[in-house]
Short mmCIF file of N, CA and C in Angstrom, two decimals:
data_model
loop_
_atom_site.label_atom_id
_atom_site.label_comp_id
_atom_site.label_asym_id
_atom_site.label_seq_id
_atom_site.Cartn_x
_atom_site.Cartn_y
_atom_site.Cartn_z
N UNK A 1 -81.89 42.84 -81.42
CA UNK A 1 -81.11 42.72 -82.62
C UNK A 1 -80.41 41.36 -82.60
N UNK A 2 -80.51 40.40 -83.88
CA UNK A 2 -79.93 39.13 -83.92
C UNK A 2 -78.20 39.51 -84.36
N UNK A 3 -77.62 38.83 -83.24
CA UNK A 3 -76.20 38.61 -83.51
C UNK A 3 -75.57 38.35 -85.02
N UNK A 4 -74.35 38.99 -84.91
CA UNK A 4 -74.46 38.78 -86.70
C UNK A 4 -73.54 37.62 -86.83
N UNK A 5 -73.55 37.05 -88.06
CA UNK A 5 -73.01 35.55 -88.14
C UNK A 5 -71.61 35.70 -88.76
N UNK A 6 -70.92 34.73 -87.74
CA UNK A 6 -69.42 35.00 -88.63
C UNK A 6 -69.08 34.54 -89.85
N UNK A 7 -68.13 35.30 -90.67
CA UNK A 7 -67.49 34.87 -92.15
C UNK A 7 -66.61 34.10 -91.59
N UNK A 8 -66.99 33.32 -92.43
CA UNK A 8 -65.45 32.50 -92.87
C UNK A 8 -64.90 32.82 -94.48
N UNK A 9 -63.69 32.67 -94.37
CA UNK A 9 -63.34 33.05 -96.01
C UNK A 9 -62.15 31.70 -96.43
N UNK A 10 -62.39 30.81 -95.10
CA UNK A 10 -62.09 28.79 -95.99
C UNK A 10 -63.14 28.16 -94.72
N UNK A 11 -62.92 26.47 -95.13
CA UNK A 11 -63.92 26.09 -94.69
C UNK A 11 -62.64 25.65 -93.62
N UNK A 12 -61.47 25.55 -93.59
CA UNK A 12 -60.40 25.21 -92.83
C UNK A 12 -60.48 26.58 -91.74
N UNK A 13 -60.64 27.23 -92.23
CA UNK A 13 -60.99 28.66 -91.16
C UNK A 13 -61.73 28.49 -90.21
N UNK A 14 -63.30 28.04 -90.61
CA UNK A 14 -64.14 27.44 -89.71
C UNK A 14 -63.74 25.99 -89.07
N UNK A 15 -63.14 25.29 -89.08
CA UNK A 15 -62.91 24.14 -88.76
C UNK A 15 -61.54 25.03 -87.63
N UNK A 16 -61.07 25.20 -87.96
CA UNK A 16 -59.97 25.20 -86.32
C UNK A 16 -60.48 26.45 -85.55
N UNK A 17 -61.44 27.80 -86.29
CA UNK A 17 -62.32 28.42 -84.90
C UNK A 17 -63.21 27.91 -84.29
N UNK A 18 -63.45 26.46 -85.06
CA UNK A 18 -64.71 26.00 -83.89
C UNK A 18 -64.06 25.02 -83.21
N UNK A 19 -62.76 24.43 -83.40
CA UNK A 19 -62.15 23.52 -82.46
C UNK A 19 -61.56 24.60 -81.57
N UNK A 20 -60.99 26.00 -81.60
CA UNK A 20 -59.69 26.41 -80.82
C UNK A 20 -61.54 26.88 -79.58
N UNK A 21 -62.50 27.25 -80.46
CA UNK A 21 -63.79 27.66 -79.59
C UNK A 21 -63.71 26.43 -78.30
N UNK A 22 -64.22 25.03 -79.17
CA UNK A 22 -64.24 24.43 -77.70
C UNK A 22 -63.20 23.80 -76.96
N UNK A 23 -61.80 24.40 -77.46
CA UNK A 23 -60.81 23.84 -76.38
C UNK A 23 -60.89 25.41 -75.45
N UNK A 24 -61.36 26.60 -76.20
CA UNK A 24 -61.66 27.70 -74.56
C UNK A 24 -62.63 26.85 -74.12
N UNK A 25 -63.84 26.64 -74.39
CA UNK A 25 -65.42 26.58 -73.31
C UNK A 25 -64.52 25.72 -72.58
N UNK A 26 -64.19 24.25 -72.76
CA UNK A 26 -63.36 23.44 -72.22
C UNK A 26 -62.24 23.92 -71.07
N UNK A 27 -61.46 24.64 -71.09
CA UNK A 27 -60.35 24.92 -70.65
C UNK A 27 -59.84 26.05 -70.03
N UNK A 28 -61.01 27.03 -70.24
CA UNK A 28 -60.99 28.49 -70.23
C UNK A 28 -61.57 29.08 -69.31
N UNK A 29 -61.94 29.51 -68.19
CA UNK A 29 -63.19 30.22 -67.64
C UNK A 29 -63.66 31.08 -67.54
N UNK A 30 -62.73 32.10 -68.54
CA UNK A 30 -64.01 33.29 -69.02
C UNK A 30 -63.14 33.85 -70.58
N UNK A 31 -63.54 33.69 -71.31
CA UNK A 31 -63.90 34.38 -72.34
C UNK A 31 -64.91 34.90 -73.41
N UNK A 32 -64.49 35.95 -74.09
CA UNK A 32 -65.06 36.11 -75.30
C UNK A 32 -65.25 36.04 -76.24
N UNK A 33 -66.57 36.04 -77.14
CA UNK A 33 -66.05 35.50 -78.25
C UNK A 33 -66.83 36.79 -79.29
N UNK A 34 -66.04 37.07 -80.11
CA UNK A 34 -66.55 38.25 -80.98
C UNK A 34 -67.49 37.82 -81.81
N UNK A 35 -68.40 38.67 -82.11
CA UNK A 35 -69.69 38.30 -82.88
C UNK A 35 -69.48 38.40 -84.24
N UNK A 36 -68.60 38.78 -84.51
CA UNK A 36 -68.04 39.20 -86.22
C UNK A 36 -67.38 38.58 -86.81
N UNK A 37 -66.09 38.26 -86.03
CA UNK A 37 -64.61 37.94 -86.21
C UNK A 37 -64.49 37.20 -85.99
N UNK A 38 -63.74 36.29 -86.21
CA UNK A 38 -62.92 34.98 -85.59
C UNK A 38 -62.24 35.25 -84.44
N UNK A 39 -62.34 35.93 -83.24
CA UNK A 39 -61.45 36.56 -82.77
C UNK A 39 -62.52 35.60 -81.09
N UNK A 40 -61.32 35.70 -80.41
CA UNK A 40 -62.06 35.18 -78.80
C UNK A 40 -61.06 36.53 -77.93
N UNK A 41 -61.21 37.20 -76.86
CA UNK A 41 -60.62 37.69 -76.17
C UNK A 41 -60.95 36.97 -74.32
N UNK A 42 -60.13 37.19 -73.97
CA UNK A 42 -59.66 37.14 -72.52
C UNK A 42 -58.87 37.89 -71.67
N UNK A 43 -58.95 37.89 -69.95
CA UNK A 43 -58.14 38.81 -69.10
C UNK A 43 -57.16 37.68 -68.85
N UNK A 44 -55.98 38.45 -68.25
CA UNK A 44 -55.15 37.92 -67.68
C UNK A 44 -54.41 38.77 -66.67
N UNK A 45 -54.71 38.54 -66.12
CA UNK A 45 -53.46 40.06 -64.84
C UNK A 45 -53.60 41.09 -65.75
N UNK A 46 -52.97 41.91 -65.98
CA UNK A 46 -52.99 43.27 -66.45
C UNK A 46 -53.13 43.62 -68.22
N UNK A 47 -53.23 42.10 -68.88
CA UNK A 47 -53.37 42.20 -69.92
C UNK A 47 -54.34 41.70 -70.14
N UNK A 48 -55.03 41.95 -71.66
CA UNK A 48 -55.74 41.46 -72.48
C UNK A 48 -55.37 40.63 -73.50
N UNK A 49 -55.80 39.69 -73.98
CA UNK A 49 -55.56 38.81 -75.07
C UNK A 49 -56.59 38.76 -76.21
N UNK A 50 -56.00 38.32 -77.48
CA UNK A 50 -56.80 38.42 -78.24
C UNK A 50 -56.92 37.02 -79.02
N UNK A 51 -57.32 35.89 -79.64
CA UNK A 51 -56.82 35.14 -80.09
C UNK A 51 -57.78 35.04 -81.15
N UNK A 52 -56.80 34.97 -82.56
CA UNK A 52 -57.17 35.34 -83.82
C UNK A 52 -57.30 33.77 -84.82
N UNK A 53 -58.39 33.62 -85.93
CA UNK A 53 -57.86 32.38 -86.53
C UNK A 53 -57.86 33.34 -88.47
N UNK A 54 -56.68 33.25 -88.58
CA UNK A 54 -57.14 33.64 -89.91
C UNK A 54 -56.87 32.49 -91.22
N UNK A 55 -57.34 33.13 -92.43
CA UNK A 55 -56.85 31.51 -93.34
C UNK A 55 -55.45 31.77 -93.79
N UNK A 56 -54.82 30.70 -94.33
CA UNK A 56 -53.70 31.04 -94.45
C UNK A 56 -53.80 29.36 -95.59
N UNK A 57 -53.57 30.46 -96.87
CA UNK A 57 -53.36 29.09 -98.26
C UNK A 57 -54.85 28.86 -98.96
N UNK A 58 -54.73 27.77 -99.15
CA UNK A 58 -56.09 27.18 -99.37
C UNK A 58 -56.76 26.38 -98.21
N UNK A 59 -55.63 25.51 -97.76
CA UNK A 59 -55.89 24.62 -96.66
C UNK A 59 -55.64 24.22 -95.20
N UNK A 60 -55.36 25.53 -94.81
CA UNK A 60 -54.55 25.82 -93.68
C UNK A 60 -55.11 27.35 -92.60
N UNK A 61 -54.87 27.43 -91.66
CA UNK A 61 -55.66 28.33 -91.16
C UNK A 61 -54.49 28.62 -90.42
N UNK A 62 -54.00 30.25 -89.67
CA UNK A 62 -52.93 30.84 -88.81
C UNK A 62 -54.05 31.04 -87.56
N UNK A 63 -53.23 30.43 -86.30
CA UNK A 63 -53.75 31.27 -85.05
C UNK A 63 -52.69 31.93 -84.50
N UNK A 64 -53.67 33.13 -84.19
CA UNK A 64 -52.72 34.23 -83.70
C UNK A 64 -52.67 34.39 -82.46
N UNK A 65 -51.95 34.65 -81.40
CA UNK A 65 -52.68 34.79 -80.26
C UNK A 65 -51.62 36.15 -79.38
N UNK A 66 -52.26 37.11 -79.46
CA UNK A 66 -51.78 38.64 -79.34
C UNK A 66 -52.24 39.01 -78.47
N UNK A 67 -50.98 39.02 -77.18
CA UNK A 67 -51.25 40.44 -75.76
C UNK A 67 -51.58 41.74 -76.33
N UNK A 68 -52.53 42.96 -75.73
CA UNK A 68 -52.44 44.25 -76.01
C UNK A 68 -51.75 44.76 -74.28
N UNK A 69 -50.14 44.91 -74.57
CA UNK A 69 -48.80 45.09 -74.02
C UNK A 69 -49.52 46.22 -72.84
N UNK A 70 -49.31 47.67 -73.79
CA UNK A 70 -49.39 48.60 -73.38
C UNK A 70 -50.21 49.53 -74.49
N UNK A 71 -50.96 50.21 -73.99
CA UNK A 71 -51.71 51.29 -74.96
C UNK A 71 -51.31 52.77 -75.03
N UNK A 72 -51.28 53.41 -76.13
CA UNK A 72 -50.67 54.99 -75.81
C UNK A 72 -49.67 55.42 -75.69
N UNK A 73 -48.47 54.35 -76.27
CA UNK A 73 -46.90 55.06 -75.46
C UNK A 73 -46.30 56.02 -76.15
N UNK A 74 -45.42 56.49 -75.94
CA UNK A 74 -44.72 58.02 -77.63
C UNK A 74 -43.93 56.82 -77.42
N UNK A 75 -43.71 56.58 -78.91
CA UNK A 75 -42.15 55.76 -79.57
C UNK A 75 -40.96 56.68 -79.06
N UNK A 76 -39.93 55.94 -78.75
CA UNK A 76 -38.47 56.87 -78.97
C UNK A 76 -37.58 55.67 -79.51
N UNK A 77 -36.53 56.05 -80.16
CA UNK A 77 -35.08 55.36 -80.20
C UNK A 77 -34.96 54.17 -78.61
N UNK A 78 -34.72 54.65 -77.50
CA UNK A 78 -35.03 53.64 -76.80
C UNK A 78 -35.73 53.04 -76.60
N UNK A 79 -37.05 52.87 -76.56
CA UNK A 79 -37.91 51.64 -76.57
C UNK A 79 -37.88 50.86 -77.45
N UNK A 80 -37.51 51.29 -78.07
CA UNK A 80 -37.44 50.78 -79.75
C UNK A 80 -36.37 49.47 -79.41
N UNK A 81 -35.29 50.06 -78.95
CA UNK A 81 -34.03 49.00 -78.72
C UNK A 81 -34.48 48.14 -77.58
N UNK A 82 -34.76 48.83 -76.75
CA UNK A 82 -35.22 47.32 -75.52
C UNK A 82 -36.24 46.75 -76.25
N UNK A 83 -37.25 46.65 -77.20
CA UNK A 83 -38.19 45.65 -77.21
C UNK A 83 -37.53 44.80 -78.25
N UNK A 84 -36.49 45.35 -79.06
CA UNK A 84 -35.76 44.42 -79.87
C UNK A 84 -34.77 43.41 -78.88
N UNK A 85 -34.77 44.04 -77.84
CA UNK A 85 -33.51 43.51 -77.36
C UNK A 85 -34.60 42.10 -76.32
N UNK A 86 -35.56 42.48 -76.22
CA UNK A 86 -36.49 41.55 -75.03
C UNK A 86 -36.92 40.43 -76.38
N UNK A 87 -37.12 41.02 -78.01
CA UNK A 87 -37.36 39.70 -78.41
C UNK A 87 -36.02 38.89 -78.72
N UNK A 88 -35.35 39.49 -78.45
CA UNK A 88 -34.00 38.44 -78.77
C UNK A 88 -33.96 37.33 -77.45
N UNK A 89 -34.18 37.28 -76.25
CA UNK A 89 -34.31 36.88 -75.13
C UNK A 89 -35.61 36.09 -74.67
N UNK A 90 -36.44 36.72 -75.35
CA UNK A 90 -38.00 35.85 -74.68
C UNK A 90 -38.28 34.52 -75.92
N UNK A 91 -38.57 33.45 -75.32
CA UNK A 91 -38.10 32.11 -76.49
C UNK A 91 -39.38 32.32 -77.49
N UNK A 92 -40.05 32.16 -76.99
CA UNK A 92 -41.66 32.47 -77.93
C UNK A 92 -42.46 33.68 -78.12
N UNK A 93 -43.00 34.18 -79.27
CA UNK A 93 -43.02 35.27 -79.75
C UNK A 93 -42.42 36.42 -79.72
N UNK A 94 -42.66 37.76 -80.22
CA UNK A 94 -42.11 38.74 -80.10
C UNK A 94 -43.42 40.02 -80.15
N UNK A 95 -42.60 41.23 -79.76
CA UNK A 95 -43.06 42.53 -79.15
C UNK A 95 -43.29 43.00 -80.34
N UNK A 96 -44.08 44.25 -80.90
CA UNK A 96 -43.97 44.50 -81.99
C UNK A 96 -44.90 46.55 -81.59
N UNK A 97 -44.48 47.01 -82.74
CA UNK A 97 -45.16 48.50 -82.27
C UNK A 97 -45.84 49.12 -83.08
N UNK A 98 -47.39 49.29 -83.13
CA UNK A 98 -48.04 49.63 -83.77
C UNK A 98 -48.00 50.70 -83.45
N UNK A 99 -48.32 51.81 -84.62
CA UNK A 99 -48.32 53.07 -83.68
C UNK A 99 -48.39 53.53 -82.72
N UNK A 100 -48.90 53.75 -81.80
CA UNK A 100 -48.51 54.10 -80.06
C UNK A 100 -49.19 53.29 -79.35
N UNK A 101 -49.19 51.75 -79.29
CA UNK A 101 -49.64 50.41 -79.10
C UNK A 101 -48.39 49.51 -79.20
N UNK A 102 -48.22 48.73 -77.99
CA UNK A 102 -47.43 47.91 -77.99
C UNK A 102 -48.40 46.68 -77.67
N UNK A 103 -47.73 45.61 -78.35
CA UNK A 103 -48.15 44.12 -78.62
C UNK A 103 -47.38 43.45 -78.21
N UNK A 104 -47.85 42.06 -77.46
CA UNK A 104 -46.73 40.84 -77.57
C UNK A 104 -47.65 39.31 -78.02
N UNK A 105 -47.34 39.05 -79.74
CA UNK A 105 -47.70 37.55 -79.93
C UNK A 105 -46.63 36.74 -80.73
N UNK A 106 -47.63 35.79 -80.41
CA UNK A 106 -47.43 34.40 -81.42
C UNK A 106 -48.09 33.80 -82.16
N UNK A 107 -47.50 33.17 -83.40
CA UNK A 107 -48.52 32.85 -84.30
C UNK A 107 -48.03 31.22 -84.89
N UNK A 108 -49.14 30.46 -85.27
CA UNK A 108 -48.06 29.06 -85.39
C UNK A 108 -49.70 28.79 -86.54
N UNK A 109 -49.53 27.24 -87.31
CA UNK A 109 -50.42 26.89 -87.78
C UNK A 109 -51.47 26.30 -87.03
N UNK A 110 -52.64 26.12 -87.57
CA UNK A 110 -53.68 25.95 -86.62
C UNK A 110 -54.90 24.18 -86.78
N UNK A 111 -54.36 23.97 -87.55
CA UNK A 111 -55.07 23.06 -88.30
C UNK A 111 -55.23 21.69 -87.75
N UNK A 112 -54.48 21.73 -87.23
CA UNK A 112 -53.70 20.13 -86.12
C UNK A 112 -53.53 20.29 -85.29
N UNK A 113 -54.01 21.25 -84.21
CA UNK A 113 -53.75 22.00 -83.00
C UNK A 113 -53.80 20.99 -82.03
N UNK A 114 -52.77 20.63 -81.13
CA UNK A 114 -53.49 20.10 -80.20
C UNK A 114 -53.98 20.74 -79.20
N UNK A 115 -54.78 20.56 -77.69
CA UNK A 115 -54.64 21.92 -76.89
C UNK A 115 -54.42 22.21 -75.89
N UNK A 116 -52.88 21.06 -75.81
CA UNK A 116 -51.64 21.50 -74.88
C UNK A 116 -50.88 22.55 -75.15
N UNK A 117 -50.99 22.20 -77.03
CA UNK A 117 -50.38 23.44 -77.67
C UNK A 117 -50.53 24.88 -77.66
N UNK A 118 -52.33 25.14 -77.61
CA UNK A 118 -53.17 26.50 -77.84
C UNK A 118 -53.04 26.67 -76.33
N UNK A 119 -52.84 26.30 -75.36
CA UNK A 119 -53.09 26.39 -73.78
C UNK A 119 -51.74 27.01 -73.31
N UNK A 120 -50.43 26.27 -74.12
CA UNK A 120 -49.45 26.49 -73.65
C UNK A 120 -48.95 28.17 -74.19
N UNK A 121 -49.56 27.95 -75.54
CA UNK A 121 -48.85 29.69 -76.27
C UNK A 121 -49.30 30.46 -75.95
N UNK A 122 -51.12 30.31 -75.36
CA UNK A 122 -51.84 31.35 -74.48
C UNK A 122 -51.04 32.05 -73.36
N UNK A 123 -50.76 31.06 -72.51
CA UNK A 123 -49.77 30.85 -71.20
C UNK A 123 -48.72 32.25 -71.20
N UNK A 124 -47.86 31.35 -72.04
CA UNK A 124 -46.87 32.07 -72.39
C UNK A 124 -47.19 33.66 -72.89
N UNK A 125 -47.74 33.89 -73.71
CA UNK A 125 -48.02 35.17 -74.35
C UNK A 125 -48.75 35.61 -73.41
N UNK A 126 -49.52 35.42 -72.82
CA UNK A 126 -50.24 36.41 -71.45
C UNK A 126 -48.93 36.73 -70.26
N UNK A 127 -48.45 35.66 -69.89
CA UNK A 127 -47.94 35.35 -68.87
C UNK A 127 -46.07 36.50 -69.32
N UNK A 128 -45.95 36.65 -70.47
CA UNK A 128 -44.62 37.69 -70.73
C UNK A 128 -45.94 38.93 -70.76
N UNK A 129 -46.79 39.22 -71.63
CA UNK A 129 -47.32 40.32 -71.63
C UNK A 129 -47.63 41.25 -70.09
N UNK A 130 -47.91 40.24 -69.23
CA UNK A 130 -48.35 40.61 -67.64
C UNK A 130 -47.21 40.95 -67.20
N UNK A 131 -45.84 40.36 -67.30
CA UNK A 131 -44.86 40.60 -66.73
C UNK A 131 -43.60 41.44 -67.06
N UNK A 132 -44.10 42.00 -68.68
CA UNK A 132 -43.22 43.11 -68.94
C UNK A 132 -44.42 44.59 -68.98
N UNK A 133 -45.66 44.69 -69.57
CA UNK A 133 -46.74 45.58 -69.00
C UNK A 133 -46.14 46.70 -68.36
N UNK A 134 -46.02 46.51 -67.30
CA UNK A 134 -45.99 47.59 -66.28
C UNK A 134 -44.28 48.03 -66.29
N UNK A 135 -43.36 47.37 -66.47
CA UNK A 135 -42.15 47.64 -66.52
C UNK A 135 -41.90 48.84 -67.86
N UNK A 136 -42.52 48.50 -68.74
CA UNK A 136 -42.33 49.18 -70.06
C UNK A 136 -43.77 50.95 -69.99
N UNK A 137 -44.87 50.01 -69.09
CA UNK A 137 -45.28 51.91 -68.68
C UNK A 137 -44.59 52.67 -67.67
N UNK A 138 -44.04 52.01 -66.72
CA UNK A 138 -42.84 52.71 -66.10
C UNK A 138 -41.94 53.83 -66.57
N UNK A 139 -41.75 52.96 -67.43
CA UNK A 139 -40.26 53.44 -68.22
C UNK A 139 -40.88 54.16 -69.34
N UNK A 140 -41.66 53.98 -70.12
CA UNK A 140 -41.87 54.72 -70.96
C UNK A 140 -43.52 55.57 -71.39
N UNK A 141 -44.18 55.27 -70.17
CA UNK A 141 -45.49 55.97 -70.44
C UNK A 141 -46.59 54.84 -70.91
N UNK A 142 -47.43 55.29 -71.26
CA UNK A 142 -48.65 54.57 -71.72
C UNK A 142 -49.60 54.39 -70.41
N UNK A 143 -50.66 53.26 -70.74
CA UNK A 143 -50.74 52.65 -70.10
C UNK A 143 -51.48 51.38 -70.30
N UNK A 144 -51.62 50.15 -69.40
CA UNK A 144 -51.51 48.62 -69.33
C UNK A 144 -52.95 48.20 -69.96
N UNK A 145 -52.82 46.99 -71.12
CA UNK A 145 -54.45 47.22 -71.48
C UNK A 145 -55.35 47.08 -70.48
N UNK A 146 -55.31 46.82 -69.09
CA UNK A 146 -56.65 46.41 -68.38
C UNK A 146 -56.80 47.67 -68.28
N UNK A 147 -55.94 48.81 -67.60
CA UNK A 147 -56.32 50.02 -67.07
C UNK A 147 -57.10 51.03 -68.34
N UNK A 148 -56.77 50.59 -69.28
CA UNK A 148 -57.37 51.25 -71.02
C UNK A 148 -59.02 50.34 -71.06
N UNK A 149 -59.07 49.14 -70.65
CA UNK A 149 -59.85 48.74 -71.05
C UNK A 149 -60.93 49.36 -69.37
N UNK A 150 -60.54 49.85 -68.18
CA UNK A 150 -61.03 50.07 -67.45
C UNK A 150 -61.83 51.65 -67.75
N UNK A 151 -61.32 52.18 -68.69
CA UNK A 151 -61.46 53.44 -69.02
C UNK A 151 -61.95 54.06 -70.39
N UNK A 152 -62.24 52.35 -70.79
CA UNK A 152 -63.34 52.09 -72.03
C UNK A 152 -62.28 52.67 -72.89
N UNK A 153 -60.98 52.49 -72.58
CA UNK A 153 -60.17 53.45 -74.33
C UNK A 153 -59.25 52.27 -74.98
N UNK A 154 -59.37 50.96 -74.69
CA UNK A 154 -58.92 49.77 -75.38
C UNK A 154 -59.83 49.72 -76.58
N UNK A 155 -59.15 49.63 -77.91
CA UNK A 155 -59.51 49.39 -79.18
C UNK A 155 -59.26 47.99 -79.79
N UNK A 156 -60.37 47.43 -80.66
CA UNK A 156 -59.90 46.22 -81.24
C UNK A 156 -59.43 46.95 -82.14
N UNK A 157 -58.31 45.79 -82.44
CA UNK A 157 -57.14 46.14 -83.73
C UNK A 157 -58.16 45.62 -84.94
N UNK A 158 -57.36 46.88 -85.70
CA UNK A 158 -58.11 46.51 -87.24
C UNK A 158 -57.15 46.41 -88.16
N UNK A 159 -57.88 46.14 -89.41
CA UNK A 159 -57.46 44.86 -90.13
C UNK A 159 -55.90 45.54 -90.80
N UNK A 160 -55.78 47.06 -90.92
CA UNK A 160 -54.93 47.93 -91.53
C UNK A 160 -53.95 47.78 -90.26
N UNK A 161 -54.11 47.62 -88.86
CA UNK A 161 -52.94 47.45 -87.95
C UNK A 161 -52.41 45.93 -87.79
N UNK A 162 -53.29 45.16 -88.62
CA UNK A 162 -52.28 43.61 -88.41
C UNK A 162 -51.92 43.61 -89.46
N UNK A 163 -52.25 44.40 -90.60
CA UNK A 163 -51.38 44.24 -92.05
C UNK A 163 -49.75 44.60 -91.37
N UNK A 164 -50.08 45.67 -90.54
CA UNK A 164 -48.77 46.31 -90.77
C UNK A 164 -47.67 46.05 -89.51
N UNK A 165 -48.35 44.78 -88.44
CA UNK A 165 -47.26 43.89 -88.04
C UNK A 165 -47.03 42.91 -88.66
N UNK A 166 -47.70 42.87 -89.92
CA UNK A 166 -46.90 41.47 -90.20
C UNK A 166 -45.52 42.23 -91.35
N UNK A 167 -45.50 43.07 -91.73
CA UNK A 167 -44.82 43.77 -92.26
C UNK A 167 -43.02 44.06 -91.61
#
Protein backbone atom coordinates (compact mmCIF):
# COMPACT_ATOMS: atom_id res chain seq x y z
CA UNK A 1 0.00 0.00 0.00
CA UNK A 2 1.44 3.54 -1.16
CA UNK A 3 1.84 5.95 1.73
CA UNK A 4 -0.71 8.55 1.67
CA UNK A 5 0.37 12.11 0.80
CA UNK A 6 0.14 14.92 3.15
CA UNK A 7 -2.45 17.98 2.97
CA UNK A 8 -1.49 21.02 3.24
CA UNK A 9 -4.28 23.59 3.66
CA UNK A 10 -1.43 26.91 2.88
CA UNK A 11 1.48 26.73 0.94
CA UNK A 12 3.20 28.49 4.20
CA UNK A 13 2.08 25.21 5.94
CA UNK A 14 4.18 23.26 3.65
CA UNK A 15 7.06 25.51 3.69
CA UNK A 16 7.89 25.46 7.56
CA UNK A 17 6.87 21.35 7.72
CA UNK A 18 9.42 20.81 5.32
CA UNK A 19 11.98 23.15 6.96
CA UNK A 20 11.02 22.11 10.84
CA UNK A 21 11.34 18.20 8.73
CA UNK A 22 14.95 18.89 7.92
CA UNK A 23 16.07 20.70 10.98
CA UNK A 24 14.81 16.94 12.76
CA UNK A 25 16.74 14.64 9.94
CA UNK A 26 19.54 17.24 10.75
CA UNK A 27 19.46 17.42 14.46
CA UNK A 28 17.36 14.68 15.63
CA UNK A 29 18.20 10.97 15.83
CA UNK A 30 15.15 9.32 15.82
CA UNK A 31 11.99 10.42 14.80
CA UNK A 32 8.73 10.17 13.23
CA UNK A 33 7.09 11.43 10.83
CA UNK A 34 3.26 10.86 10.30
CA UNK A 35 2.06 9.85 6.98
CA UNK A 36 -1.09 12.03 7.09
CA UNK A 37 -0.45 14.90 9.25
CA UNK A 38 1.91 17.40 9.64
CA UNK A 39 2.77 15.94 12.75
CA UNK A 40 6.63 14.37 13.56
CA UNK A 41 6.72 12.42 16.95
CA UNK A 42 9.67 11.49 19.18
CA UNK A 43 10.89 9.70 22.65
CA UNK A 44 12.33 11.36 25.28
CA UNK A 45 12.80 9.68 28.81
CA UNK A 46 9.40 8.87 29.76
CA UNK A 47 7.65 11.03 27.40
CA UNK A 48 6.47 11.31 24.05
CA UNK A 49 6.40 14.33 21.89
CA UNK A 50 4.45 15.41 19.28
CA UNK A 51 5.37 18.29 17.05
CA UNK A 52 2.55 19.86 15.11
CA UNK A 53 2.67 22.58 12.08
CA UNK A 54 -0.69 23.98 11.60
CA UNK A 55 -1.74 27.18 9.34
CA UNK A 56 -2.43 29.98 11.09
CA UNK A 57 -3.88 33.29 8.78
CA UNK A 58 -3.19 33.30 5.33
CA UNK A 59 0.52 33.59 5.69
CA UNK A 60 1.76 32.18 8.63
CA UNK A 61 1.94 28.71 9.97
CA UNK A 62 1.73 27.71 14.24
CA UNK A 63 4.22 25.03 15.53
CA UNK A 64 3.09 23.21 18.19
CA UNK A 65 5.19 21.15 20.05
CA UNK A 66 3.16 18.94 22.78
CA UNK A 67 4.48 16.37 25.61
CA UNK A 68 1.77 13.49 26.14
CA UNK A 69 2.38 14.23 30.26
CA UNK A 70 0.48 11.43 31.54
CA UNK A 71 -2.36 9.18 30.11
CA UNK A 72 -5.58 8.06 32.06
CA UNK A 73 -5.63 10.16 35.20
CA UNK A 74 -9.38 10.85 37.12
CA UNK A 75 -9.42 14.78 37.29
CA UNK A 76 -9.99 16.09 40.90
CA UNK A 77 -10.08 19.72 42.36
CA UNK A 78 -6.44 19.05 43.27
CA UNK A 79 -4.71 18.35 40.29
CA UNK A 80 -6.45 20.77 38.82
CA UNK A 81 -4.71 23.42 41.24
CA UNK A 82 -1.16 22.06 41.10
CA UNK A 83 -1.04 22.09 37.30
CA UNK A 84 -2.29 25.67 37.45
CA UNK A 85 0.00 26.34 40.01
CA UNK A 86 3.24 24.48 37.95
CA UNK A 87 2.12 26.76 34.93
CA UNK A 88 2.49 29.79 36.87
CA UNK A 89 6.22 28.68 37.68
CA UNK A 90 7.51 26.78 34.58
CA UNK A 91 8.76 29.88 32.10
CA UNK A 92 7.72 28.18 28.80
CA UNK A 93 4.58 26.60 28.05
CA UNK A 94 1.88 25.25 30.03
CA UNK A 95 0.03 21.92 31.30
CA UNK A 96 -3.32 21.61 30.08
CA UNK A 97 -6.18 18.63 30.67
CA UNK A 98 -7.85 16.93 28.19
CA UNK A 99 -10.12 14.65 29.43
CA UNK A 100 -8.19 12.08 31.40
CA UNK A 101 -4.89 13.10 29.43
CA UNK A 102 -2.52 15.40 30.65
CA UNK A 103 -0.33 17.54 28.23
CA UNK A 104 2.58 19.85 28.46
CA UNK A 105 3.20 22.42 25.25
CA UNK A 106 4.26 25.22 23.46
CA UNK A 107 3.31 26.95 20.62
CA UNK A 108 5.10 30.05 18.90
CA UNK A 109 5.02 31.11 15.05
CA UNK A 110 6.73 29.05 12.65
CA UNK A 111 7.59 30.78 9.58
CA UNK A 112 11.09 32.27 10.46
CA UNK A 113 12.07 29.54 12.65
CA UNK A 114 15.38 29.41 13.37
CA UNK A 115 16.60 25.93 14.77
CA UNK A 116 18.14 27.01 17.88
CA UNK A 117 14.70 28.05 18.37
CA UNK A 118 12.67 24.58 17.37
CA UNK A 119 15.68 22.63 19.29
CA UNK A 120 15.46 24.76 22.23
CA UNK A 121 11.32 24.55 22.80
CA UNK A 122 11.69 20.79 21.98
CA UNK A 123 14.27 20.71 24.93
CA UNK A 124 12.37 22.38 27.14
CA UNK A 125 8.90 20.81 26.61
CA UNK A 126 10.30 17.22 26.74
CA UNK A 127 12.74 17.97 29.31
CA UNK A 128 9.56 19.57 32.00
CA UNK A 129 7.28 16.78 30.56
CA UNK A 130 10.05 13.95 31.73
CA UNK A 131 10.47 15.65 34.88
CA UNK A 132 7.04 16.29 36.17
CA UNK A 133 5.54 12.65 34.41
CA UNK A 134 6.08 10.54 37.10
CA UNK A 135 5.61 13.01 40.01
CA UNK A 136 2.01 13.77 38.86
CA UNK A 137 1.33 9.61 38.32
CA UNK A 138 2.48 9.33 41.77
CA UNK A 139 0.27 11.57 43.10
CA UNK A 140 -2.49 11.20 41.09
CA UNK A 141 -2.72 7.94 39.02
CA UNK A 142 -2.46 7.47 35.37
CA UNK A 143 0.16 6.50 33.70
CA UNK A 144 3.54 8.05 31.78
CA UNK A 145 3.15 8.16 27.91
CA UNK A 146 6.10 5.70 27.29
CA UNK A 147 4.55 3.09 29.66
CA UNK A 148 0.92 3.70 27.51
CA UNK A 149 2.79 3.68 24.52
CA UNK A 150 4.56 0.33 25.82
CA UNK A 151 1.15 -1.15 26.15
CA UNK A 152 0.02 0.01 22.71
CA UNK A 153 -2.80 2.34 24.68
CA UNK A 154 -1.12 5.84 23.65
CA UNK A 155 -3.57 7.64 21.26
CA UNK A 156 -2.85 10.34 18.68
CA UNK A 157 -4.79 13.36 19.64
CA UNK A 158 -7.52 14.32 17.40
CA UNK A 159 -8.53 17.18 15.88
CA UNK A 160 -11.83 17.62 18.48
CA UNK A 161 -9.04 17.33 21.50
CA UNK A 162 -6.79 20.26 20.22
CA UNK A 163 -9.91 22.29 19.48
CA UNK A 164 -10.59 22.02 22.98
CA UNK A 165 -7.05 23.02 24.43
CA UNK A 166 -6.98 25.79 22.71
CA UNK A 167 -10.20 26.74 24.32
Amino acid sequence: MAPKEKQFHSACQEEVYRQVKSYLDELVDEHFDDAEHCDFYLKYGSTVVEISIEPYQTDEAVIEILAFCVQGVEPSFEMMQELLRLNAEVPLGAFSLVGQDIYYSHSFLGRRVPPEQLIASLENVATVSDEFDEVLVEKYGGETAIDCLRSNRIVRRTARARGAERN
